[in-house]
XYZ file of C-alpha atoms in Angstrom:
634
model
C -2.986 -16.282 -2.671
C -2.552 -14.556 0.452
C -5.292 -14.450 2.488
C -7.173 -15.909 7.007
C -10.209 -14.999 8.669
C -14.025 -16.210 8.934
C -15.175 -16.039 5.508
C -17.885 -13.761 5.401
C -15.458 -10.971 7.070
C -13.122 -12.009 4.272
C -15.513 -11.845 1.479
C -17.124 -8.382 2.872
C -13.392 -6.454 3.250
C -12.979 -8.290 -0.347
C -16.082 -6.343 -1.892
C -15.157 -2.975 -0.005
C -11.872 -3.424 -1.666
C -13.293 -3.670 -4.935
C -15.276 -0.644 -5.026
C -12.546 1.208 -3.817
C -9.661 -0.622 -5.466
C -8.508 2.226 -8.693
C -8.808 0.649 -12.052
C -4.918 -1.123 -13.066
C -3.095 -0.519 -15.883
C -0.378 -2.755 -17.683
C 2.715 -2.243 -15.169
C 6.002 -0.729 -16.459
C 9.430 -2.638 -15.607
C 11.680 -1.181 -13.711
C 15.422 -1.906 -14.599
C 16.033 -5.659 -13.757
C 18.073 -5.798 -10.050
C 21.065 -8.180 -8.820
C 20.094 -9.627 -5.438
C 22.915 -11.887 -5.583
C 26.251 -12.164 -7.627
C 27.731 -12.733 -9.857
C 29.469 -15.934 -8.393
C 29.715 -19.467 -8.960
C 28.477 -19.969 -5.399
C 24.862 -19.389 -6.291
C 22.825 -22.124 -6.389
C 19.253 -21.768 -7.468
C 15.991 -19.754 -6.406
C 13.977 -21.276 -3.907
C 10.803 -19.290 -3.927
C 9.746 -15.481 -3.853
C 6.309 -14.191 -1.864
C 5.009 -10.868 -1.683
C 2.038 -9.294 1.068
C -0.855 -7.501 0.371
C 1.578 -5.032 1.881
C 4.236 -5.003 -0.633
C 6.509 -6.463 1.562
C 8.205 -9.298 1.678
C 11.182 -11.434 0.257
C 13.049 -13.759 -1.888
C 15.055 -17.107 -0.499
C 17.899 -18.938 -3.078
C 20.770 -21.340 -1.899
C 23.808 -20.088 -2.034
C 27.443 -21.830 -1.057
C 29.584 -20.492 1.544
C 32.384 -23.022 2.953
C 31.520 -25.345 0.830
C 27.862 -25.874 2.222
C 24.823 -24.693 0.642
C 23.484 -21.994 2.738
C 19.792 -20.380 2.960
C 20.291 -16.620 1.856
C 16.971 -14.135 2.466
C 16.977 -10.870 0.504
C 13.922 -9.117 2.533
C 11.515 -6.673 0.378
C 10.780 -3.585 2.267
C 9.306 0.012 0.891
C 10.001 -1.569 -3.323
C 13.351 -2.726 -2.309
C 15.584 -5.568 -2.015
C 17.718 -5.043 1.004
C 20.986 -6.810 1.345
C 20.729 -11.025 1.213
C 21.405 -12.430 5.202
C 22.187 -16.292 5.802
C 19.211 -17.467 7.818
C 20.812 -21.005 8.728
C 24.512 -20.189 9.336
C 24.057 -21.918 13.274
C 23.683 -25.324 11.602
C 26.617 -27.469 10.821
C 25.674 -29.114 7.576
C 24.310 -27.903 4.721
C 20.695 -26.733 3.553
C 18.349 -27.618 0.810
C 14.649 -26.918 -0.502
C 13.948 -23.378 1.030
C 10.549 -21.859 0.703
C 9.180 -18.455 1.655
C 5.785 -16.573 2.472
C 4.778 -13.240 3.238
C 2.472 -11.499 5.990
C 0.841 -7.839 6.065
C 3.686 -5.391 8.047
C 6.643 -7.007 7.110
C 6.407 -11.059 8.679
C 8.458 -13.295 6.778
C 8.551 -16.951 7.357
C 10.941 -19.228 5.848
C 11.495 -23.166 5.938
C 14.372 -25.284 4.618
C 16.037 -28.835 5.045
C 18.783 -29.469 7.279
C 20.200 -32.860 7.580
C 16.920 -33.993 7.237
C 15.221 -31.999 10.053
C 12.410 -29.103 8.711
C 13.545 -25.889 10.464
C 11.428 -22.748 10.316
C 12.755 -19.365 10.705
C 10.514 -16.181 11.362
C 10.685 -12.586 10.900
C 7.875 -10.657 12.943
C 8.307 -7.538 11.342
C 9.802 -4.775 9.502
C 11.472 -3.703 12.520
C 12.575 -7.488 13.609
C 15.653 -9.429 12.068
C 15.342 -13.318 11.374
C 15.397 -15.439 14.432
C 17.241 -18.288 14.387
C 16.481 -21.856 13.149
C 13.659 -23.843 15.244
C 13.490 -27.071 14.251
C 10.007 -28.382 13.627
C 10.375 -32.372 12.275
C 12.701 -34.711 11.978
C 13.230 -37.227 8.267
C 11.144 -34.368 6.508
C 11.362 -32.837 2.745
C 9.791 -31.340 0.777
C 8.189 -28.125 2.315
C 5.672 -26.113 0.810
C 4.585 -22.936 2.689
C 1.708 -20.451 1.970
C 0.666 -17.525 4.181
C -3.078 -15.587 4.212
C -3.422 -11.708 4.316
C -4.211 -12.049 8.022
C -1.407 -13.806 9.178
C -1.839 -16.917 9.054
C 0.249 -19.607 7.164
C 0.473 -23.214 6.979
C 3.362 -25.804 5.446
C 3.100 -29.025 4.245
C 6.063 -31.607 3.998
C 6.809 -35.107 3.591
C 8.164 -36.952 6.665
C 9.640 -40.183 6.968
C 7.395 -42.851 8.531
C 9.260 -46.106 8.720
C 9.718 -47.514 5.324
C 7.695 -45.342 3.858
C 6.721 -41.254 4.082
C 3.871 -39.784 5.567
C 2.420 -36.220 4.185
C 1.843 -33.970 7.483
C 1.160 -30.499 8.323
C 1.983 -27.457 10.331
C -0.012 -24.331 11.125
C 1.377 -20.542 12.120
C -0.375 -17.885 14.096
C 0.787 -15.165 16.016
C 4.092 -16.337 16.662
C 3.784 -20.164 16.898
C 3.913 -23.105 15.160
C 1.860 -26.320 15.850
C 2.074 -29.543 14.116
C -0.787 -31.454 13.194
C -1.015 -34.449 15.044
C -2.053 -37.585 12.489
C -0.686 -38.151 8.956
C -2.973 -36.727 5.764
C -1.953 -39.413 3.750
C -5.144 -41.864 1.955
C -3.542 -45.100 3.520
C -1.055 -44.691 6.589
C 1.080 -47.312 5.119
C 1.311 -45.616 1.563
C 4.865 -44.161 0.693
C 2.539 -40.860 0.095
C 4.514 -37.737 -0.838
C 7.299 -38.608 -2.527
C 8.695 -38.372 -6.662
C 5.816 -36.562 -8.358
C 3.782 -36.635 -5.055
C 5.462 -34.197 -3.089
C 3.288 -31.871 -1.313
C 1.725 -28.359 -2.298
C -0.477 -26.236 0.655
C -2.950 -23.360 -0.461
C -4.022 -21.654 2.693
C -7.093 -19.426 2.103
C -8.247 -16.118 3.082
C -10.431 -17.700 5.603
C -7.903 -19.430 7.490
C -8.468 -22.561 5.875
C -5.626 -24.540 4.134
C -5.998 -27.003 0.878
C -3.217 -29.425 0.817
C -2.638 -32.087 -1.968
C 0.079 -34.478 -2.797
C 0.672 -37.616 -5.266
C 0.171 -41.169 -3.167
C -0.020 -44.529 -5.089
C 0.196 -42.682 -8.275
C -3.004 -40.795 -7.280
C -3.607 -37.271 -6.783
C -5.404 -36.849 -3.450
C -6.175 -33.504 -1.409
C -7.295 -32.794 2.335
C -8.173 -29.585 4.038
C -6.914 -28.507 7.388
C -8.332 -26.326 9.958
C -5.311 -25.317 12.371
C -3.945 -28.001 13.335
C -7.049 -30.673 12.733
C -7.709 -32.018 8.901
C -10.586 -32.682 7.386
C -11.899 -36.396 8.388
C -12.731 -37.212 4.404
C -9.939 -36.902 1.587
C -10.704 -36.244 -2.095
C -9.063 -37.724 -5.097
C -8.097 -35.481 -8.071
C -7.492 -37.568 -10.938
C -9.501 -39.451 -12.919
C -9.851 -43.192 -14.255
C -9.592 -41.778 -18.001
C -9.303 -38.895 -20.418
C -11.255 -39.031 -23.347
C -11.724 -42.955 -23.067
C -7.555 -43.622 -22.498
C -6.808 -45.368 -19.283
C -4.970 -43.334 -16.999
C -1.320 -45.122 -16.090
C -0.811 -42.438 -13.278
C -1.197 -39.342 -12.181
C 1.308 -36.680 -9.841
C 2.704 -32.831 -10.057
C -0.175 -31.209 -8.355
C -0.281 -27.667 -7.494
C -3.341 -26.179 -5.508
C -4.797 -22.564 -5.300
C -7.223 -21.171 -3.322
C -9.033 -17.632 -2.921
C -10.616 -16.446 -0.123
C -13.037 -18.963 0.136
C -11.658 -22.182 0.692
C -15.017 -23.920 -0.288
C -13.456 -23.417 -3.683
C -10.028 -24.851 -4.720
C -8.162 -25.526 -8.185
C -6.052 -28.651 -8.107
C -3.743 -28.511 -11.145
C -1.714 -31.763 -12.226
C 0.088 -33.926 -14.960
C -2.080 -37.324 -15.644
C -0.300 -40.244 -18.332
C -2.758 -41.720 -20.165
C -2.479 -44.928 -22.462
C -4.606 -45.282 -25.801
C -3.840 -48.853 -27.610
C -0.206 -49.002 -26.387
C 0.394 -45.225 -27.059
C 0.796 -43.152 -23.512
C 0.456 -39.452 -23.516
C 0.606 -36.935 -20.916
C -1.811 -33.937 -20.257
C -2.186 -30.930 -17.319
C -5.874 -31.552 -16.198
C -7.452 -29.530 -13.713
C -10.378 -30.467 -11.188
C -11.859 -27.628 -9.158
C -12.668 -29.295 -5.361
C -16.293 -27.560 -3.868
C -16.864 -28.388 -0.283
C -16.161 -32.089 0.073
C -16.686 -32.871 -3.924
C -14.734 -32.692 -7.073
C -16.642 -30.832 -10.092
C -14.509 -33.391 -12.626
C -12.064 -32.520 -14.394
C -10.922 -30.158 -17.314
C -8.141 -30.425 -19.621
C -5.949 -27.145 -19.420
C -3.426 -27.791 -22.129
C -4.926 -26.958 -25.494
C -4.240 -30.516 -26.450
C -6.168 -33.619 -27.571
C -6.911 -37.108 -26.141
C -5.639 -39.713 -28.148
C -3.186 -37.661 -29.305
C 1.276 -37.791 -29.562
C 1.849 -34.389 -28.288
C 1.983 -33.771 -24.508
C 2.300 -31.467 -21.929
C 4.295 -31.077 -18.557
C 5.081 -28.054 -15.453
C 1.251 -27.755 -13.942
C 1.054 -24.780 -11.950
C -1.862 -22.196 -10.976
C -2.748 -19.081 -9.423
C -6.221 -17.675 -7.767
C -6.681 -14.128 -7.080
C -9.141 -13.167 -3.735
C -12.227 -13.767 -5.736
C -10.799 -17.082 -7.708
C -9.883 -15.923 -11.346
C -6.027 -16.691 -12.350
C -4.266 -19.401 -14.188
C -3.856 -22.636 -14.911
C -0.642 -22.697 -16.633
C 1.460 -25.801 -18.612
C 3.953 -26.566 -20.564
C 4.061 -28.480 -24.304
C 6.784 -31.178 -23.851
C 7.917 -30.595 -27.890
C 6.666 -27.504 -28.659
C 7.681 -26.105 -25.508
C 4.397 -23.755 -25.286
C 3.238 -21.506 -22.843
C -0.644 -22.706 -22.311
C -2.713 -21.318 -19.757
C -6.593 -21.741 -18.943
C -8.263 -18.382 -17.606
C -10.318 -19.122 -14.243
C -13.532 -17.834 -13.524
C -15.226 -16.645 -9.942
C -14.188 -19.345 -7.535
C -11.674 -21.146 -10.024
C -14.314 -21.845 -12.314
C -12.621 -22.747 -15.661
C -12.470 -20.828 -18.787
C -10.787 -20.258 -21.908
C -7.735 -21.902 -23.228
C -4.420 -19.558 -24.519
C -1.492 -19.871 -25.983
C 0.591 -17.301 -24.164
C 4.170 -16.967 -25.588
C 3.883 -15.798 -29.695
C 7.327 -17.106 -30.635
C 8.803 -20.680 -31.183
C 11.071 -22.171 -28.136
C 13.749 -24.405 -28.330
C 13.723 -25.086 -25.027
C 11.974 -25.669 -21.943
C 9.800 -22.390 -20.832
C 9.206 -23.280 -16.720
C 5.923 -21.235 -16.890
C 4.641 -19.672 -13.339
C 1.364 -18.010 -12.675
C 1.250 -14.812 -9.962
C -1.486 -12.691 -8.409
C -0.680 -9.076 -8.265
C -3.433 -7.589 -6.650
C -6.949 -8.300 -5.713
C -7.680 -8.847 -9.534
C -4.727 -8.706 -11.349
C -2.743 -11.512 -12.008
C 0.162 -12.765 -14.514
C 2.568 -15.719 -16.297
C 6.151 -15.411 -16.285
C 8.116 -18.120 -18.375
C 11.724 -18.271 -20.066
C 11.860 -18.305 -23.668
C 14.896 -19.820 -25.443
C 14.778 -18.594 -29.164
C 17.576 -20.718 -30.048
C 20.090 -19.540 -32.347
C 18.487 -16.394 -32.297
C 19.839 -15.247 -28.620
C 20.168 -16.313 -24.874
C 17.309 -17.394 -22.639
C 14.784 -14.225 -21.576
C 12.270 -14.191 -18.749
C 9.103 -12.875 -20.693
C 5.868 -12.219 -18.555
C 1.992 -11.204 -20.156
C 0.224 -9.581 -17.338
C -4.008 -10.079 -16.835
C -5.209 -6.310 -15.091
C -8.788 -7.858 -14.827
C -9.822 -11.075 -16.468
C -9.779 -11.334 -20.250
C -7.253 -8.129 -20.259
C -4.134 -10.330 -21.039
C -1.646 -7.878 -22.222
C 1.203 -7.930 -24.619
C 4.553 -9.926 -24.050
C 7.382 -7.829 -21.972
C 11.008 -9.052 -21.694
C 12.592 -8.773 -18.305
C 15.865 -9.739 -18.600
C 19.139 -8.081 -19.656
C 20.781 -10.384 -22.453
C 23.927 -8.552 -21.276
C 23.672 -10.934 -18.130
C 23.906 -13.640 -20.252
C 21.472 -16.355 -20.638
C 18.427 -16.900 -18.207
C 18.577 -20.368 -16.508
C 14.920 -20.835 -15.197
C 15.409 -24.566 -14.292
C 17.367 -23.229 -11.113
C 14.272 -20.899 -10.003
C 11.432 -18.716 -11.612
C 9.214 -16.919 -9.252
C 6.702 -14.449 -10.036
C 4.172 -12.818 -7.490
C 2.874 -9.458 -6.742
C 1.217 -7.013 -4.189
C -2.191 -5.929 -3.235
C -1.865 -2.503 -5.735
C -1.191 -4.689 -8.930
C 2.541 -4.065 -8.192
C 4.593 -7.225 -9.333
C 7.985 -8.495 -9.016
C 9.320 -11.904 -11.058
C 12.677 -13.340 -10.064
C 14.894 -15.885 -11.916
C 18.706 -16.970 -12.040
C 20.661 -15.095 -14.971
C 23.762 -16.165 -15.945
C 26.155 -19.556 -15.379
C 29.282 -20.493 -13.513
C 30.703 -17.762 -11.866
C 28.312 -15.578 -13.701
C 25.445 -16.723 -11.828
C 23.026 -14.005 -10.403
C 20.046 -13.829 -8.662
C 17.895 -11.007 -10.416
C 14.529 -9.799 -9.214
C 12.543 -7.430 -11.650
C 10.088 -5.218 -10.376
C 6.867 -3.841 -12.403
C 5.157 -0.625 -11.537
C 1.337 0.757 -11.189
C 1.649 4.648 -11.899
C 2.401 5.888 -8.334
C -0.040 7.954 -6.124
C 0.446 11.575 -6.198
C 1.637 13.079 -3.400
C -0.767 14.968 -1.344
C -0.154 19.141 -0.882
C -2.089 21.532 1.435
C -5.474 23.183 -0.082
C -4.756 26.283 1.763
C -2.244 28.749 1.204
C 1.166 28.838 3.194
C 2.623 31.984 4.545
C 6.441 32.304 5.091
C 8.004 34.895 6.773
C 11.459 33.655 4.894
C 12.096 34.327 1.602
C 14.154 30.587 1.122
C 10.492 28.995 2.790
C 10.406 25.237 3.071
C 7.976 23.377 0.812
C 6.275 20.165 2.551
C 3.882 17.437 1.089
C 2.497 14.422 2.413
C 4.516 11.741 0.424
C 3.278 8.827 -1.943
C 1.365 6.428 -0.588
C 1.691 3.571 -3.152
C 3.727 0.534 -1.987
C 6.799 0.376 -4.184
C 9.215 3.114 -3.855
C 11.542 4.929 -3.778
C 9.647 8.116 -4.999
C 11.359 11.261 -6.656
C 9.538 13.987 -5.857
C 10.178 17.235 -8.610
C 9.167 20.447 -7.244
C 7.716 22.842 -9.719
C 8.034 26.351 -8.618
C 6.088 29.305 -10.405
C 6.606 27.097 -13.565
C 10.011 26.650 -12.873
C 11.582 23.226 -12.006
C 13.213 24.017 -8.686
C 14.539 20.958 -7.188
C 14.224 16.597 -6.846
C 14.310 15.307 -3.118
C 13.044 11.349 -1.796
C 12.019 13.619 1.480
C 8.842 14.998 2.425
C 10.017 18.762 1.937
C 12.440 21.003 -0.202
C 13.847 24.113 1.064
C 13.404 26.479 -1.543
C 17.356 27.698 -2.959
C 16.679 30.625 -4.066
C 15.243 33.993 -2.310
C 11.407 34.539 -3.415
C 10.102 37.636 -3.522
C 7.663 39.127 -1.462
C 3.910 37.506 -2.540
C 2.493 34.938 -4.055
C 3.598 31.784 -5.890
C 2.178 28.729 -7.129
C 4.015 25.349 -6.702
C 3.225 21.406 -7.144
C 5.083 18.050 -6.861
C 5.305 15.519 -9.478
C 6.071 11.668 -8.360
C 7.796 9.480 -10.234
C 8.377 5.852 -9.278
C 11.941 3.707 -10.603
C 9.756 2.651 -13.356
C 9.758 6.255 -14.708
C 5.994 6.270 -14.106
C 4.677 9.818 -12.829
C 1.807 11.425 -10.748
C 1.424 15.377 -10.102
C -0.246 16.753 -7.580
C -2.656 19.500 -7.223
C -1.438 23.127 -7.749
C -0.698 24.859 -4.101
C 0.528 27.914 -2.999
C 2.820 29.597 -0.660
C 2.755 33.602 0.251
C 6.111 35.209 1.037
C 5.881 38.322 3.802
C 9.086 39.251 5.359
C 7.526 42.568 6.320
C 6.002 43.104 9.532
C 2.783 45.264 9.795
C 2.580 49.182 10.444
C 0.572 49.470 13.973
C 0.215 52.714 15.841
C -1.316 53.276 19.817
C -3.179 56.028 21.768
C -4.472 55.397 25.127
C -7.211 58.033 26.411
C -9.494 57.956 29.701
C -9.482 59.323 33.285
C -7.103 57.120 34.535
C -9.107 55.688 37.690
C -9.921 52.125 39.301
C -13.178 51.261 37.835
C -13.059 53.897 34.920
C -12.849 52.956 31.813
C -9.387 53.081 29.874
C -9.737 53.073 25.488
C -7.224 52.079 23.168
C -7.200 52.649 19.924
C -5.620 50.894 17.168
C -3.887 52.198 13.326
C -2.728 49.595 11.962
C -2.021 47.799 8.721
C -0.179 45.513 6.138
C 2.364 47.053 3.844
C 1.443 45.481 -0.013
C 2.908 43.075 -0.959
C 0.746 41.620 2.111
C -0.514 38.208 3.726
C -2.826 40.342 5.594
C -3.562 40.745 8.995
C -4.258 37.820 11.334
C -4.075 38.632 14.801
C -4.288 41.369 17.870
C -3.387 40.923 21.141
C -3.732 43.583 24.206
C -2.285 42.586 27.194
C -3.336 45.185 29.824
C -0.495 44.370 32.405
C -3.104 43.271 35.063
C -2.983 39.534 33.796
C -6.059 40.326 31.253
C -5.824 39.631 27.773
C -8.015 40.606 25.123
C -7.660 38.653 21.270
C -8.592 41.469 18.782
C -10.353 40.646 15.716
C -9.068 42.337 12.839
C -10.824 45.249 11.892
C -11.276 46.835 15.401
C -9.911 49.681 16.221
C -11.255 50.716 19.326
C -11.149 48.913 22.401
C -11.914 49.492 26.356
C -10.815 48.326 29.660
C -11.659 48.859 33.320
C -8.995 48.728 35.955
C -9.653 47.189 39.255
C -6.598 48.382 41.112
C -4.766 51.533 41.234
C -0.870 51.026 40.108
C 1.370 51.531 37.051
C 0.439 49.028 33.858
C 2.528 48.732 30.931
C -0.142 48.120 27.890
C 1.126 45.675 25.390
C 0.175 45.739 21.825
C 1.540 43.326 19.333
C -0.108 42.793 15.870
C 1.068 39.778 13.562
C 0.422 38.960 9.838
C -0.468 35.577 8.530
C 2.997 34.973 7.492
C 3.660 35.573 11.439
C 5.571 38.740 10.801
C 4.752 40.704 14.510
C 4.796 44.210 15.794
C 5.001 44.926 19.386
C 3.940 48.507 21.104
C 4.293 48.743 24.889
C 2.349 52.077 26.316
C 2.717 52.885 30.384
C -0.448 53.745 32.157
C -1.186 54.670 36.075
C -4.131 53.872 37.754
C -5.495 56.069 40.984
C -7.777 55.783 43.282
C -8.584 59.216 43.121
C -10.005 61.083 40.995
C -7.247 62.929 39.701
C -5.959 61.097 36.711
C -2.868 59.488 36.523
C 0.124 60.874 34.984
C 0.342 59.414 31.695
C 3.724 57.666 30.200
């Protein structure tokens, strides 16, 4: 979720969004891109988050010297720009990088360097990484979130003693602040660690959910800044369906933009007469109180199938995914969520058997749009594929698309599977293709049909016959945008600019054009028909000057003039009398008079332009006197 502001503001720019927001359609891949590779120096994916914006990024580890280095491939107008090393400064090596994404191009990112959390921040589009700032000492395990008003928090696991503590740090504007007291139940609990490591939701209200395994329980907090709540909650449950539960751990937390509501996703073992089992339970947390939970997994209790790999995913208003994993059957289960997490129905997402493990992932991609991206491994049939179903609203769950290229070779999801989206239902899922020194780091982005480009209602007038056609360009996210120019039926040209300038000379009148946008999905939007009038001819305009030539008399001009067909038409008149007076004509005057204050010689000016701006210029001399002889004319 991205999301951080008072809650009622959030909710009330939520429901304008909605009435405004354009009805989604099932997205169209684009060809899959190589961020990274191939090379046997890539590691794995660390994480992948995408703004409300569409920008963003993608961190992986990659090794360089022999040292496993933190590589950021930034996403800025739809593309992956070229991967930077955000930790070369530091002398050892790097491990567990995470990522999130702010509105306007902030980009946060935190990794472990011999055993000190660092943070590195981006500001903007227009700002390059900083360097590493190192934020606590004998941490792991980050987890890092940021809302769509910038604000972010990151939860980690820091040595305390024997034992670890669970802590948190919040981001604003800039700065980072560590909470001051542990989160953890019991301060001498090793809290955080194995299946317990941390996971932080922040909310759209500024609000963060964080939750983490201690004891073998599954226990959540929330924090406000830098203070936490002064109650924790526990997820898990004594039993499932009367078996005693031997543990619980693996939790995953999403929020909306209401952090009174938050999903809490995690593995439980349960033991029935000797026989242990393991299922993905869910408990949705409301204020200060657990609703109890749900089982997620399409299985039963007692039962010798189990499942593994929680995970979910909460759009602004709370519907997403609870997804999981069958341990044997290897299938892709996921639990539709309601308003505010509540939980729904139970699917089986992927249609074909797997014969290996699937890593599912749940992503939002818009304000209601959401989907699950997984790996299936058809065995002897072919190599891994990244397959993804993708939800436009709730209860829309489209058909299966495969992402990857077998030609890469196979897909290797346990080294990193992320899958996210923007605020237009744009979404982009990421993976490692390939092994060895074939290893890549592929991103593969999905399309919403692009916004048309926007052309003038009025008619343009060119006084070149080669005029220059401008539009105002797409305004969807994810580019970049062809723009085709269609010319009196014609196709004239393709341009990634605002403008064309038209080859070929036009003749003299009217034409019709439009521009069709097409996004590197193939996906295409026209625009409305406009038109542009060509007039290379200037208009016919003729003078006479009459009157007696005296100061205070007064002086007529008249006017022939007009527009030789093909014609734009006349636009303007100007008279400028030579005595610093000026008088704007409107077309279809003919006649017009002036008085003379002073006696002296006066050159009349006359100049007539079309709408194209095609002038003519006459220039009559005139003489004032004082008497009343009249002046000698010129």
């Amino acid at each position: 979720m991205q999301g951080g502001a008072p809650r009622a503001a959030v909710l009330a720019v939520g429901a304008l969004l909605a009435l405004a927001s354009p009805a989604l359609a099932q997205p169209s891949p684009a060809p899959p891109t190589v961020i990274d590779g191939p090379s046997a120096a890539i590691s794995s994916l660390g994480g992948m988050s995408v703004a409300r914006d569409g920008t963003g990024g993608l961190v992986y580890l990659k090794t360089v010297a022999g040292l496993p280095r933190v590589f950021v491939s930034r996403l800025e107008s739809g593309q992956f720009q070229a991967p930077q090393e955000v930790d070369g400064l530091l002398p050892a090596g790097s491990s567990e990088p995470v990522i999130a994404a702010g509105n306007g191009g902030v980009l946060l990112v935190a990794f472990v360097n011999s055993g000190v959390l660092y943070v590195v921040d981006a500001p903007g589009l227009a700002s390059p990484s900083g360097t590493p700032d190192g934020l606590a000492s004998g941490a792991s395990s980050p987890s890092l979130q940021m809302n769509n008003f910038g604000k972010a928090y990151l939860a980690f696991t820091a040595v305390d003693g024997a034992g670890h503590d669970v802590r948190a740090a919040y981001y604003y504007s800039g700065a980072w602040a560590v909470e001051g007291a542990p989160l953890n139940v019991a301060p001498a609990d090793d809290a955080g660690t194995g299946a317990g490591v941390p996971q932080v939701a922040t909310a759209g209200d500024g609000v963060a959910i964080v939750t983490w395994g201690e004891g073998g329980h599954v226990y959540s907090r929330r924090v406000w800044g830098t203070a936490p709540s002064v109650v924790d909650e526990q997820a898990d449950v004594p039993s499932v369906s009367g078996c005693a539960e031997v543990s619980a751990g693996e939790p995953q937390v999403a929020a909306g933009g209401d952090s009174s509501y938050a999903d809490v996703a995690f593995q439980e073992r349960v033991s029935c007469s000797g026989l242990q089992q393991t299922r993905v339970l869910m408990n949705r947390l409301q204020g200060s109180q657990y609703d109890g939970v749900v089982t997620t997994d399409g299985l039963s209790t007692p039962g010798t199938s189990s499942a593994e790999d929680p995970d979910v995913a909460m759009t602004e208003y709370g519907q997403g995914f609870v997804t999981s994993a069958g341990q044997s059957s290897n299938a892709v289960v996921a639990m539709e969520l309601g308003n505010n997490g509540a939980p729904g129905t139970v699917l089986q997402i992927n249609s074909l058997p797997a014969s290996a493990a699937s890593y599912p992932v749940p992503g939002v991609a818009g304000i209601f749009s959401d989907l699950i991206a997984w790996q299936q491994a058809p065995g002897t049939a072919g190599p891994a594929e990244i397959r993804i179903r993708y939800e436009p609203r709730a209860s829309t769950l489209g058909p299966e698309l495969v992402l990857s290229n077998p030609a890469s070779g196979p897909t290797d999801a346990a080294r990193g599977l992320a899958a996210t989206g923007d605020g237009g239902g744009d979404a982009v899922v990421a993976w490692v293709q390939g092994t060895g020194a074939s290893s890549e780091i592929v991103a593969d982005q999905l399309y919403q049909p692009p916004a048309a480009a926007t052309v003038s209602n009025t008619v343009a007038y060119s006084r070149s016959t080669e005029p220059v056609l401008s539009w105002t360009p797409s305004s969807s996210r994810w580019g970049p945008f062809t723009y085709t120019v269609t010319l009196d039926r014609t196709q004239l040209g393709q341009t990634g600019a605002g403008s064309l300038l038209v080859p070929v000379a036009l003749r003299n009148g009217s034409h019709t054009w439009y521009v069709t946008t097409s996004n590197p999905a193939g996906l295409t939007a026209g625009s409305r028909i406009a038109k542009v009038f060509v007039d290379t001819v200037p208009p016919v305009l003729k003078v006479a000057e009459s009157g007696p030539r005296r100061v205070g008399s007064q002086e007529v001009v008249r006017l022939s003039y007009h527009d030789p067909a093909p014609a734009s038409g006349i636009a303007k008149l100007t008279i400028r009398w030579g005595d610093g007076t000026l008088t704007h004509v409107r077309p279809g005057i003919h006649r017009i008079v002036h008085t003379y204050r002073r006696a002296g010689e006066y050159k009349i000016t006359v100049t007539v332009a079309d709408r194209a701006g095609n002038p003519k210029t006459v220039i009559r001399g005139i003489k004032i006197s004082k008497s009343s002889t009249p002046g000698k004319r010129g």
